[in-house]
Amino acid sequence: MLNKFDFFNRESVSVRKRHRGAGGRRQGKPCHMRGKSLLDIPIGEKAVIRGHFSSGAVRQRLLDLGFVPGREIEVVRVATLGCPLELRVAGYCVTLRRTEAYQIEVEDER
Amino acid sequence: MNAEGKKALKDNFLVALAGQQNAGKSTTYNMVTGANQHVANYPGVTVDKKVGSYREGKTRYEVVDLPGTYSLTSFSLEERVSREFLLEEKPDVVVNVMDATCLRRSLYFTFQVLEMNFPVTVALNMMDVAESQGLSIDLKELTKRLGVDVVATVGRKGKGKQALKAAIRKAVNQESYTRPVVIDYGDLEVHAKALEEQLAADASLGVLYPLRWLAIKLLENDSEARKIVETKHTAGKSIIEDALSRRMEFEDETGVNTSDYIVACRDRVAGEIVDACVTKEADSGQPISERIDRWVLNRALAPFFLLATVYLIYELSIVQGYELTKYTWPFLAKFRDIVAGVLPPAGLIEDSLLRSMVLWMVDSANTLLNYVPIFLILFALIAILEDSGYMARIAFILDRIFHSFGLHGQSTLPFILGGVFAGGCAVPGIMSTKGIPDERSRLATILTVPFMNCLAKIPLYTLLVNIYFADHKSWAMFFISTITIIMALIIAKILTTTVLKGRETAPFIMEMPNYHAPTFFGVAQRALERTWEYIKKVGSIVVAVSLCVFSLLQFPGLTDGRMDYYETEMSKAVATYDSKVAGNAYSGLATGDKMLPLLNLYDDYKRARMNSSGKEGAARVDHSFKKANPETFVLIKPRGDKAAKVVNRAVRKLSSKRKSLRRKIKEEKIKTSFFGMIGRSLEPVTKYAGFDWKVNIALISSFAARESSVATMGVLYQQGADDNQTLEQRMDNESQSSGMNSLHALAVLLFFALYPPCLAATIMVKVQTGSYKWMAFAIFFPTAVGFGVASAVFTLGNVLGASGITMMKGFYVFALSVALLIALAHKIASDKVSASYEYQPSNQ
C-alpha cells in the first residue's frame, strides 16, 4: 500500500511490493491449522523446532541463527514486561519478540 | 603461466575481513592492521567502511573490514554491502573470522563464501573462551575438512597475529587451491546443475560470477541474484522463469520449502564437521553468564539493576564530570587570554572587527570544549557497557516499552547518550543509532533523540525555573526531565505511523552475548575515538556557524549618528578622567596615549583575578602582571600610594562607564541587526506562544549552539547591569514591567524542550540518514510541534487564567495519559494478534 504520508520513500515501497509478489512463503496461510508455537512452551522447558511460518528477512535471520527444523530449543526467560523472550538454541542465547515467536512451530521433546 | 606471472609481480593485495556479528572481527582487524586505518562510507549507503593496511617487505596488504553479517543473502543493507563488495572488488583473499564457541553457526557463513569461489583463510577467534567452556577443537581435522587454512587466534590478546599473516601470505601466493568443501544439495543437485549449464551459455557471466553460486541463489529466489541474471545474461528472463518453476516442482515433490532445504543441507554438513572436530568436556555446570543473568535479568529485579546502572552513569559522568571541568576550564580561559593577547588590543568603545570576531569564535569553541571531560567519562562508561554485554540486556529489558512507540530496544543507547533525564548530547546520541537494525525505528530514534535534555539546554532551564518556578523548583525540574522522554515517545509513535510508515522494519532478533570483562585499551580507545569525533565534527561546524551568527548579530551595525553619540559620551568620560588625573604624580603614565593600554591592562587584570582561585592563584596573577608591567602595576593595585590610588579610582570609574557604553552599543546593535529584524518580524506569529522579540532572538541563536540562548538573553536583558545584579534579577525586573509571567516561561520551556536539534546535531542527522530531506525535516518538524505545543499551552492558559504551574501539571497529566493510551492500544492490538494464533489442542 502506498502510504500517502511517506513522501520520502516512494521507491522502496514499490520495490517491496515486487518482492512480495514474486515468491517466498504464500501469504495468508490459515494460522489456526498449525500446532504448538514457541509461546506455548513454559519458561525453562525445551522443545524441538518443526518449522517456520515467517517469511523473508525474519525467516532468513532465524535460520542463520540456528533455528533449523529438528533443533532443540529452550525458553530461558522473558523480559520484565513479558515481551522479548530469551531462547537458547545450539548453545547460545537469542532474543525474540512474541510476534516472531508465534511463527515458530514446535513439538514437545520426546 | 600468464596469470602466474601477473601474480608474482603484484605487490598490493586486497584482503577482505568477513564474518558474523560478535565474532571479534573488529579486534582481529585492529590486531592485523594496527593503527594504520581509516573509516569511510561505502558508496551510496551509510554503512561504515573500515580500511587499513600493513606491509610485509615490499608487499602491501590492504585490509577491508566488511560489516558483520550472519549470512550473505540480500535481506539487509549490511549483507548487500558485504556481498556487493566481494562480487565487485574480488578480494585476493577473504579472511573469515569465526567464533570458536559457536562453530556450527559460523560455518554457514564460511560455506557461503566458499561457494562464491574465494580463496578463504579462516581465523578461528575466541579460542580462549572456547577452552574455558571446555571445548577443544581439532584444527588439523577442521583444515582438512574445510580445505582451507585455519588459524587459531585470540583477537583481544593479539594472539595468532603472525600465523594469520603467514596464512594470508600463503593464500594470496597460492596458484591453485585444493578443492575446498563442496556442499551436496542432494535432490536439488539436478536442478542446480541444469541451471548452471544454462547460465554457462553466456560466457561473460562466468568470468564475473561463480555460476554454481548463482544457480543456487536462483533456487533460493534471491532478489539480487535475479537482478544480476536478468541484466547480465542474454537469456536472463527465461532462466529465472526456469529456476522458479524448478523451485515449485521441488516443493511440490517433497513438500519442503526450497530455501529451508538448502539451509538444512548446509546445516547437515556443518554438523558433520563439528562432530568430527569438536570435543566437549563433560558439562561443568552452568556458564557464568547464565548465573549472572539469573539475577540481572530476573523479571522482578531487572528494572532495579537498570535504574541503578543509569543512575551510576549520571553520577559518574555528569556530576563528577562537572567537577572535573572546574580543573579544565582554567586552561580554556588561558587559551582565550593568549588569543586575546595576540590580537590587536581592544578599542575604547568599539573593538576591531578581527578582534571581536576571533574572540567570539574562541568563546563558542570553549563552551563546547568545556564538555570534553564529561564526554570522556560518558563514552568510557558506555564502552564498558557495550563490551561487557550489558547493553544488549538493556535492549532486552526495554524493548517492550520502546516497541509500543514504534522504537526498538536498541534505541536505549542513543537516548542515554542524548541525555534521558539531564545532561548528554544529541550528537553522539545520533551517531550511536548506527547499530539499530530496524530502519524505521532507526529513523524515528534519530529524529527523537534531539528532544532529550542535552547539557546545553540545562542553563536555560535552570534560569527560567529559578525565576518563575522558584517555589516549585524540584517539581519543575522533574517535569522537564520526564516530559521530554514522554514527548519523544509520543512523537516517535506519530512519526512511525505516518511519515516513516513505508520504511523497512526489522524484527527484534538479537543474539544475547556472553558477559566479557572489558579491556582497558578497548574502552580507552573507543572513548577517545568518540570524543575526538565529537570535537572534530562539532568543532568545525560550530566554529563556522558561530561566524554566521556573529555576522547576523553584527550587521548592518549602528548608524553613524548613534555611533557619534556614543563616542561623545565616551570622550566626556575620558575628559572627566583626565581632569581627575591631571597634576597627579602618575599622570605621565596614565594619560594621553597611555590611557587606553592602562584601561585594557586593568580589565585584563580583573578578568585574570576572577579566573584565578584561592589566595595562591591571586598572588600568582599579581606576580605575573607585576613582572610584565613593572611601571604601571602600581596603578592597578595601589598599596598605600595615595597618588596611585586616585588614578586607580579614576580608572575604575572609566572602566565601568566604558563597559556600560559597550553593553548599550551591543544591545542596540542586536536590536538593529539582521537577527533583531527577524526576531521582530516573527513577533506577530510568536505572540500566540507568548514570545517577545528578545526570546525569539535567543531561541533562534540557540540553533547554532544551545548555550548561546542564555548568552543572548544575558546581552538582551541588561538594564541595571551596573548594579551588579544577576541575570535572574535583571530578567525578573524586566519581566515585571513587561508583564512576562510563569505562563510565558512555561511556553518557552516547552518550546525549548521540543525545539529542533542544534546545528551540529542536524549535521549528524544528515550524516546518519544520508539525506538532506531528513535534515530539513529534522529542523522544521520539531519547530512546528514545539511552536504548536507552546502556543496551545499558552493560549489555553491565558483563556483559563491559569498560572504556569497549573498548566504545567495539566500538560504533564495530558501527555502522560496520551503515552499510556498509546502503550495500552499497542498491547491490546498485539494481544489480539496473539489470540488469533492461539493454539488449541482440542481442535486437532
CSV table of C-alpha atoms in Angstrom, one decimal, chain B residues 189-465:
chain,number,residue,atom,x,y,z
B,189,GLU,CA,21.8,-31.0,-7.3
B,190,VAL,CA,20.0,-31.9,-10.6
B,191,HIS,CA,18.3,-28.5,-10.7
B,192,ALA,CA,21.4,-26.7,-9.7
B,193,LYS,CA,23.5,-28.4,-12.4
B,194,ALA,CA,20.9,-27.7,-15.1
B,195,LEU,CA,20.7,-24.0,-14.1
B,196,GLU,CA,24.5,-23.8,-14.1
B,197,GLU,CA,24.6,-25.1,-17.6
B,198,GLN,CA,22.1,-22.6,-18.8
B,199,LEU,CA,24.0,-19.8,-17.1
B,200,ALA,CA,27.2,-21.0,-18.7
B,201,ALA,CA,25.7,-20.3,-22.2
B,202,ASP,CA,26.7,-16.7,-21.7
B,203,ALA,CA,30.5,-16.9,-21.4
B,204,SER,CA,30.9,-13.4,-20.0
B,205,LEU,CA,28.9,-14.1,-16.9
B,206,GLY,CA,31.2,-17.0,-15.8
B,207,VAL,CA,34.1,-14.6,-15.7
B,208,LEU,CA,32.2,-12.2,-13.4
B,209,TYR,CA,30.4,-14.6,-11.1
B,210,PRO,CA,30.7,-18.1,-9.8
B,211,LEU,CA,28.0,-19.9,-11.7
B,212,ARG,CA,27.2,-22.6,-9.1
B,213,TRP,CA,26.7,-20.0,-6.6
B,214,LEU,CA,24.4,-18.0,-8.9
B,215,ALA,CA,22.4,-21.2,-9.7
B,216,ILE,CA,21.9,-21.9,-6.0
B,217,LYS,CA,21.0,-18.3,-5.3
B,218,LEU,CA,18.4,-18.5,-8.0
B,219,LEU,CA,16.9,-21.6,-6.4
B,220,GLU,CA,16.8,-19.7,-3.2
B,221,ASN,CA,15.0,-17.0,-5.0
B,222,ASP,CA,17.4,-14.3,-4.0
B,223,SER,CA,16.4,-10.9,-5.4
B,224,GLU,CA,19.9,-9.6,-6.1
B,225,ALA,CA,20.9,-12.8,-7.9
B,226,ARG,CA,17.8,-12.5,-10.0
B,227,LYS,CA,18.8,-8.9,-10.8
B,228,ILE,CA,22.3,-10.0,-11.9
B,229,VAL,CA,21.0,-12.7,-14.2
B,230,GLU,CA,18.2,-10.5,-15.6
B,231,THR,CA,20.6,-7.7,-16.5
B,232,LYS,CA,23.8,-9.5,-17.4
B,233,HIS,CA,22.6,-12.7,-19.1
B,234,THR,CA,21.2,-12.6,-22.6
B,235,ALA,CA,18.5,-15.2,-21.8
B,236,GLY,CA,18.2,-14.0,-18.2
B,237,LYS,CA,14.4,-13.8,-18.1
B,238,SER,CA,13.8,-17.4,-19.2
B,239,ILE,CA,16.5,-18.7,-16.8
B,240,ILE,CA,14.7,-17.0,-13.9
B,241,GLU,CA,11.4,-18.5,-15.0
B,242,ASP,CA,13.0,-21.9,-15.2
B,243,ALA,CA,14.5,-21.5,-11.8
B,244,LEU,CA,11.2,-20.6,-10.3
B,245,SER,CA,9.4,-23.5,-11.9
B,246,ARG,CA,12.2,-25.8,-10.7
B,247,ARG,CA,11.7,-24.4,-7.3
B,248,MET,CA,8.0,-25.0,-7.4
B,249,GLU,CA,8.5,-28.5,-8.8
B,250,PHE,CA,10.8,-29.4,-6.0
B,251,GLU,CA,8.5,-28.1,-3.4
B,252,ASP,CA,5.5,-30.0,-4.8
B,253,GLU,CA,7.5,-33.2,-4.9
B,254,THR,CA,9.0,-33.1,-1.5
B,255,GLY,CA,6.7,-30.7,0.4
B,256,VAL,CA,9.7,-28.9,1.8
B,257,ASN,CA,10.5,-25.2,1.2
B,258,THR,CA,13.5,-25.0,-1.1
B,259,SER,CA,15.3,-22.3,1.0
B,260,ASP,CA,14.8,-24.4,4.1
B,261,TYR,CA,16.1,-27.4,2.3
B,262,ILE,CA,19.2,-25.6,1.3
B,263,VAL,CA,19.8,-24.4,4.8
B,264,ALA,CA,19.2,-27.8,6.1
B,265,CYS,CA,21.9,-29.2,3.7
B,266,ARG,CA,24.4,-26.7,4.9
B,267,ASP,CA,23.4,-27.4,8.5
B,268,ARG,CA,24.0,-31.1,7.9
B,269,VAL,CA,27.5,-30.6,6.6
B,270,ALA,CA,28.2,-28.1,9.4
B,271,GLY,CA,27.0,-30.7,11.9
B,272,GLU,CA,29.2,-33.4,10.4
B,273,ILE,CA,32.3,-31.1,10.6
B,274,VAL,CA,31.6,-30.1,14.1
B,275,ASP,CA,31.1,-33.7,15.2
B,276,ALA,CA,34.4,-34.6,13.7
B,277,CYS,CA,36.4,-31.7,15.0
B,278,VAL,CA,35.0,-30.6,18.3
B,279,THR,CA,35.1,-32.5,21.6
B,280,LYS,CA,33.3,-31.1,24.6
B,281,GLU,CA,34.3,-31.9,28.1
B,282,ALA,CA,31.7,-33.1,30.5
B,283,ASP,CA,29.4,-30.3,31.3
B,284,SER,CA,30.9,-28.2,34.0
B,285,GLY,CA,27.7,-26.7,35.4
B,286,GLN,CA,26.1,-23.5,34.3
B,287,PRO,CA,28.2,-20.9,32.5
B,288,ILE,CA,29.0,-17.7,34.4
B,289,SER,CA,26.8,-15.6,32.1
B,290,GLU,CA,23.8,-17.6,32.9
B,291,ARG,CA,24.4,-17.4,36.6
B,292,ILE,CA,24.7,-13.6,36.4
B,293,ASP,CA,21.7,-13.3,34.2
B,294,ARG,CA,19.6,-15.2,36.7
B,295,TRP,CA,19.8,-12.2,38.9
B,296,VAL,CA,20.4,-9.3,36.5
B,297,LEU,CA,17.6,-10.3,34.1
B,298,ASN,CA,15.3,-11.6,36.7
B,299,ARG,CA,11.8,-10.5,35.8
B,300,ALA,CA,11.3,-8.6,39.0
B,301,LEU,CA,14.8,-7.3,39.7
B,302,ALA,CA,15.9,-6.3,36.2
B,303,PRO,CA,14.3,-2.8,36.3
B,304,PHE,CA,16.2,-2.0,39.5
B,305,PHE,CA,19.5,-3.1,38.1
B,306,LEU,CA,18.7,-1.0,35.0
B,307,LEU,CA,17.9,2.1,37.1
B,308,ALA,CA,20.9,1.7,39.2
B,309,THR,CA,23.1,1.5,36.1
B,310,VAL,CA,21.6,4.6,34.6
B,311,TYR,CA,21.9,6.4,37.9
B,312,LEU,CA,25.6,5.4,38.1
B,313,ILE,CA,26.2,6.7,34.6
B,314,TYR,CA,24.8,10.1,35.5
B,315,GLU,CA,26.5,10.3,38.8
B,316,LEU,CA,29.9,9.4,37.4
B,317,SER,CA,29.8,11.3,34.1
B,318,ILE,CA,27.5,14.3,34.6
B,319,VAL,CA,28.0,15.0,38.3
B,320,GLN,CA,31.7,14.0,38.7
B,321,GLY,CA,32.5,15.1,35.2
B,322,TYR,CA,31.2,18.6,36.0
B,323,GLU,CA,33.6,18.6,38.9
B,324,LEU,CA,36.4,17.9,36.5
B,325,THR,CA,35.5,20.8,34.3
B,326,LYS,CA,36.5,23.1,37.2
B,327,TYR,CA,40.0,21.9,36.7
B,328,THR,CA,40.0,22.0,32.9
B,329,TRP,CA,38.2,25.4,32.5
B,330,PRO,CA,41.2,27.5,33.6
B,331,PHE,CA,43.2,26.0,30.6
B,332,LEU,CA,40.5,27.1,28.2
B,333,ALA,CA,40.4,30.5,29.8
B,334,LYS,CA,44.1,30.8,29.5
B,335,PHE,CA,43.8,29.8,25.8
B,336,ARG,CA,41.4,32.7,25.3
B,337,ASP,CA,43.7,35.1,27.1
B,338,ILE,CA,46.6,34.0,24.8
B,339,VAL,CA,44.5,34.5,21.7
B,340,ALA,CA,43.3,37.9,23.1
B,341,GLY,CA,46.9,38.8,23.6
B,342,VAL,CA,47.9,38.1,20.1
B,343,LEU,CA,45.0,40.0,18.6
B,344,PRO,CA,45.0,43.8,18.1
B,345,PRO,CA,44.2,45.4,21.5
B,346,ALA,CA,40.7,46.5,22.5
B,347,GLY,CA,39.5,49.9,21.3
B,348,LEU,CA,38.0,52.4,23.6
B,349,ILE,CA,34.3,51.7,22.9
B,350,GLU,CA,34.5,49.5,19.9
B,351,ASP,CA,36.9,46.7,19.1
B,352,SER,CA,38.3,46.0,15.7
B,353,LEU,CA,36.2,43.5,13.7
B,354,LEU,CA,39.0,41.0,13.7
B,355,ARG,CA,39.3,41.0,17.5
B,356,SER,CA,35.6,40.7,18.2
B,357,MET,CA,35.2,38.0,15.6
B,358,VAL,CA,38.0,35.8,16.6
B,359,LEU,CA,37.2,36.1,20.3
B,360,TRP,CA,33.6,35.3,19.5
B,361,MET,CA,34.7,32.1,17.8
B,362,VAL,CA,37.1,31.2,20.6
B,363,ASP,CA,34.3,31.6,23.1
B,364,SER,CA,32.0,29.4,21.1
B,365,ALA,CA,34.6,26.7,20.8
B,366,ASN,CA,35.4,27.0,24.5
B,367,THR,CA,31.8,26.4,25.7
B,368,LEU,CA,31.9,23.3,23.6
B,369,LEU,CA,35.3,22.1,24.7
B,370,ASN,CA,34.3,22.6,28.3
B,371,TYR,CA,32.2,19.4,28.0
B,372,VAL,CA,35.1,17.2,26.9
B,373,PRO,CA,35.8,15.7,30.4
B,374,ILE,CA,32.2,14.8,30.8
B,375,PHE,CA,32.1,13.1,27.4
B,376,LEU,CA,35.3,11.2,28.0
B,377,ILE,CA,33.8,9.7,31.1
B,378,LEU,CA,30.4,9.1,29.5
B,379,PHE,CA,31.9,7.4,26.5
B,380,ALA,CA,34.2,5.3,28.6
B,381,LEU,CA,31.2,4.1,30.6
B,382,ILE,CA,29.2,3.4,27.5
B,383,ALA,CA,32.1,1.4,26.0
B,384,ILE,CA,32.2,-0.6,29.2
B,385,LEU,CA,28.5,-1.3,29.0
B,386,GLU,CA,28.8,-2.3,25.3
B,387,ASP,CA,31.9,-4.5,25.8
B,388,SER,CA,30.6,-6.2,28.9
B,389,GLY,CA,27.4,-7.3,27.1
B,390,TYR,CA,25.0,-5.4,29.4
B,391,MET,CA,23.9,-3.0,26.6
B,392,ALA,CA,22.2,-5.9,24.8
B,393,ARG,CA,20.5,-6.8,28.0
B,394,ILE,CA,19.2,-3.2,28.5
B,395,ALA,CA,17.7,-3.5,25.0
B,396,PHE,CA,16.1,-6.8,26.1
B,397,ILE,CA,14.5,-5.3,29.2
B,398,LEU,CA,13.2,-2.1,27.5
B,399,ASP,CA,12.2,-3.4,24.1
B,400,ARG,CA,8.6,-3.8,25.1
B,401,ILE,CA,8.2,-0.2,26.1
B,402,PHE,CA,10.1,1.2,23.1
B,403,HIS,CA,8.3,-1.2,20.7
B,404,SER,CA,4.9,0.2,21.8
B,405,PHE,CA,6.0,3.5,20.4
B,406,GLY,CA,7.5,2.2,17.2
B,407,LEU,CA,11.0,2.3,18.5
B,408,HIS,CA,13.4,-0.6,19.1
B,409,GLY,CA,15.1,-2.0,22.2
B,410,GLN,CA,18.4,-0.7,20.9
B,411,SER,CA,17.1,2.9,20.9
B,412,THR,CA,18.2,2.9,24.6
B,413,LEU,CA,21.8,3.8,23.9
B,414,PRO,CA,21.1,6.8,21.8
B,415,PHE,CA,18.6,8.1,24.3
B,416,ILE,CA,21.0,7.6,27.2
B,417,LEU,CA,23.7,9.4,25.3
B,418,GLY,CA,21.3,12.2,24.3
B,419,GLY,CA,20.6,12.7,28.0
B,420,VAL,CA,17.4,11.0,29.0
B,421,PHE,CA,16.9,12.9,32.2
B,422,ALA,CA,19.5,15.6,32.2
B,423,GLY,CA,22.9,16.1,30.5
B,424,GLY,CA,24.1,14.4,27.4
B,425,CYS,CA,24.5,15.5,23.8
B,426,ALA,CA,22.4,14.7,20.7
B,427,VAL,CA,25.5,14.4,18.5
B,428,PRO,CA,26.9,11.2,20.0
B,429,GLY,CA,23.3,10.0,20.5
B,430,ILE,CA,22.6,10.3,16.8
B,431,MET,CA,26.0,8.8,16.0
B,432,SER,CA,25.1,5.7,18.0
B,433,THR,CA,21.9,4.9,16.2
B,434,LYS,CA,24.1,3.1,13.6
B,435,GLY,CA,23.7,-0.1,15.4
B,436,ILE,CA,19.9,-0.3,15.2
B,437,PRO,CA,19.0,-2.9,12.6
B,438,ASP,CA,15.4,-1.7,12.1
B,439,GLU,CA,15.4,1.1,9.5
B,440,ARG,CA,12.0,2.6,10.7
B,441,SER,CA,13.0,2.6,14.3
B,442,ARG,CA,16.4,3.9,13.5
B,443,LEU,CA,15.0,7.0,11.7
B,444,ALA,CA,12.4,7.5,14.5
B,445,THR,CA,15.3,7.4,17.0
B,446,ILE,CA,17.4,9.8,15.0
B,447,LEU,CA,14.5,12.2,14.9
B,448,THR,CA,13.6,12.0,18.6
B,449,VAL,CA,17.0,11.9,20.2
B,450,PRO,CA,17.3,15.7,20.0
B,451,PHE,CA,14.3,16.1,22.3
B,452,MET,CA,16.4,14.7,25.1
B,453,ASN,CA,17.9,17.2,27.6
B,454,CYS,CA,21.3,17.8,26.3
B,455,LEU,CA,23.8,19.5,28.6
B,456,ALA,CA,23.5,22.8,26.8
B,457,LYS,CA,19.7,23.0,27.4
B,458,ILE,CA,20.3,22.9,31.2
B,459,PRO,CA,21.4,26.6,31.7
B,460,LEU,CA,18.2,28.0,30.2
B,461,TYR,CA,16.1,25.5,32.2
B,462,THR,CA,17.7,26.5,35.4
B,463,LEU,CA,17.5,30.2,34.6
B,464,LEU,CA,13.8,30.1,33.9
B,465,VAL,CA,13.0,27.7,36.7
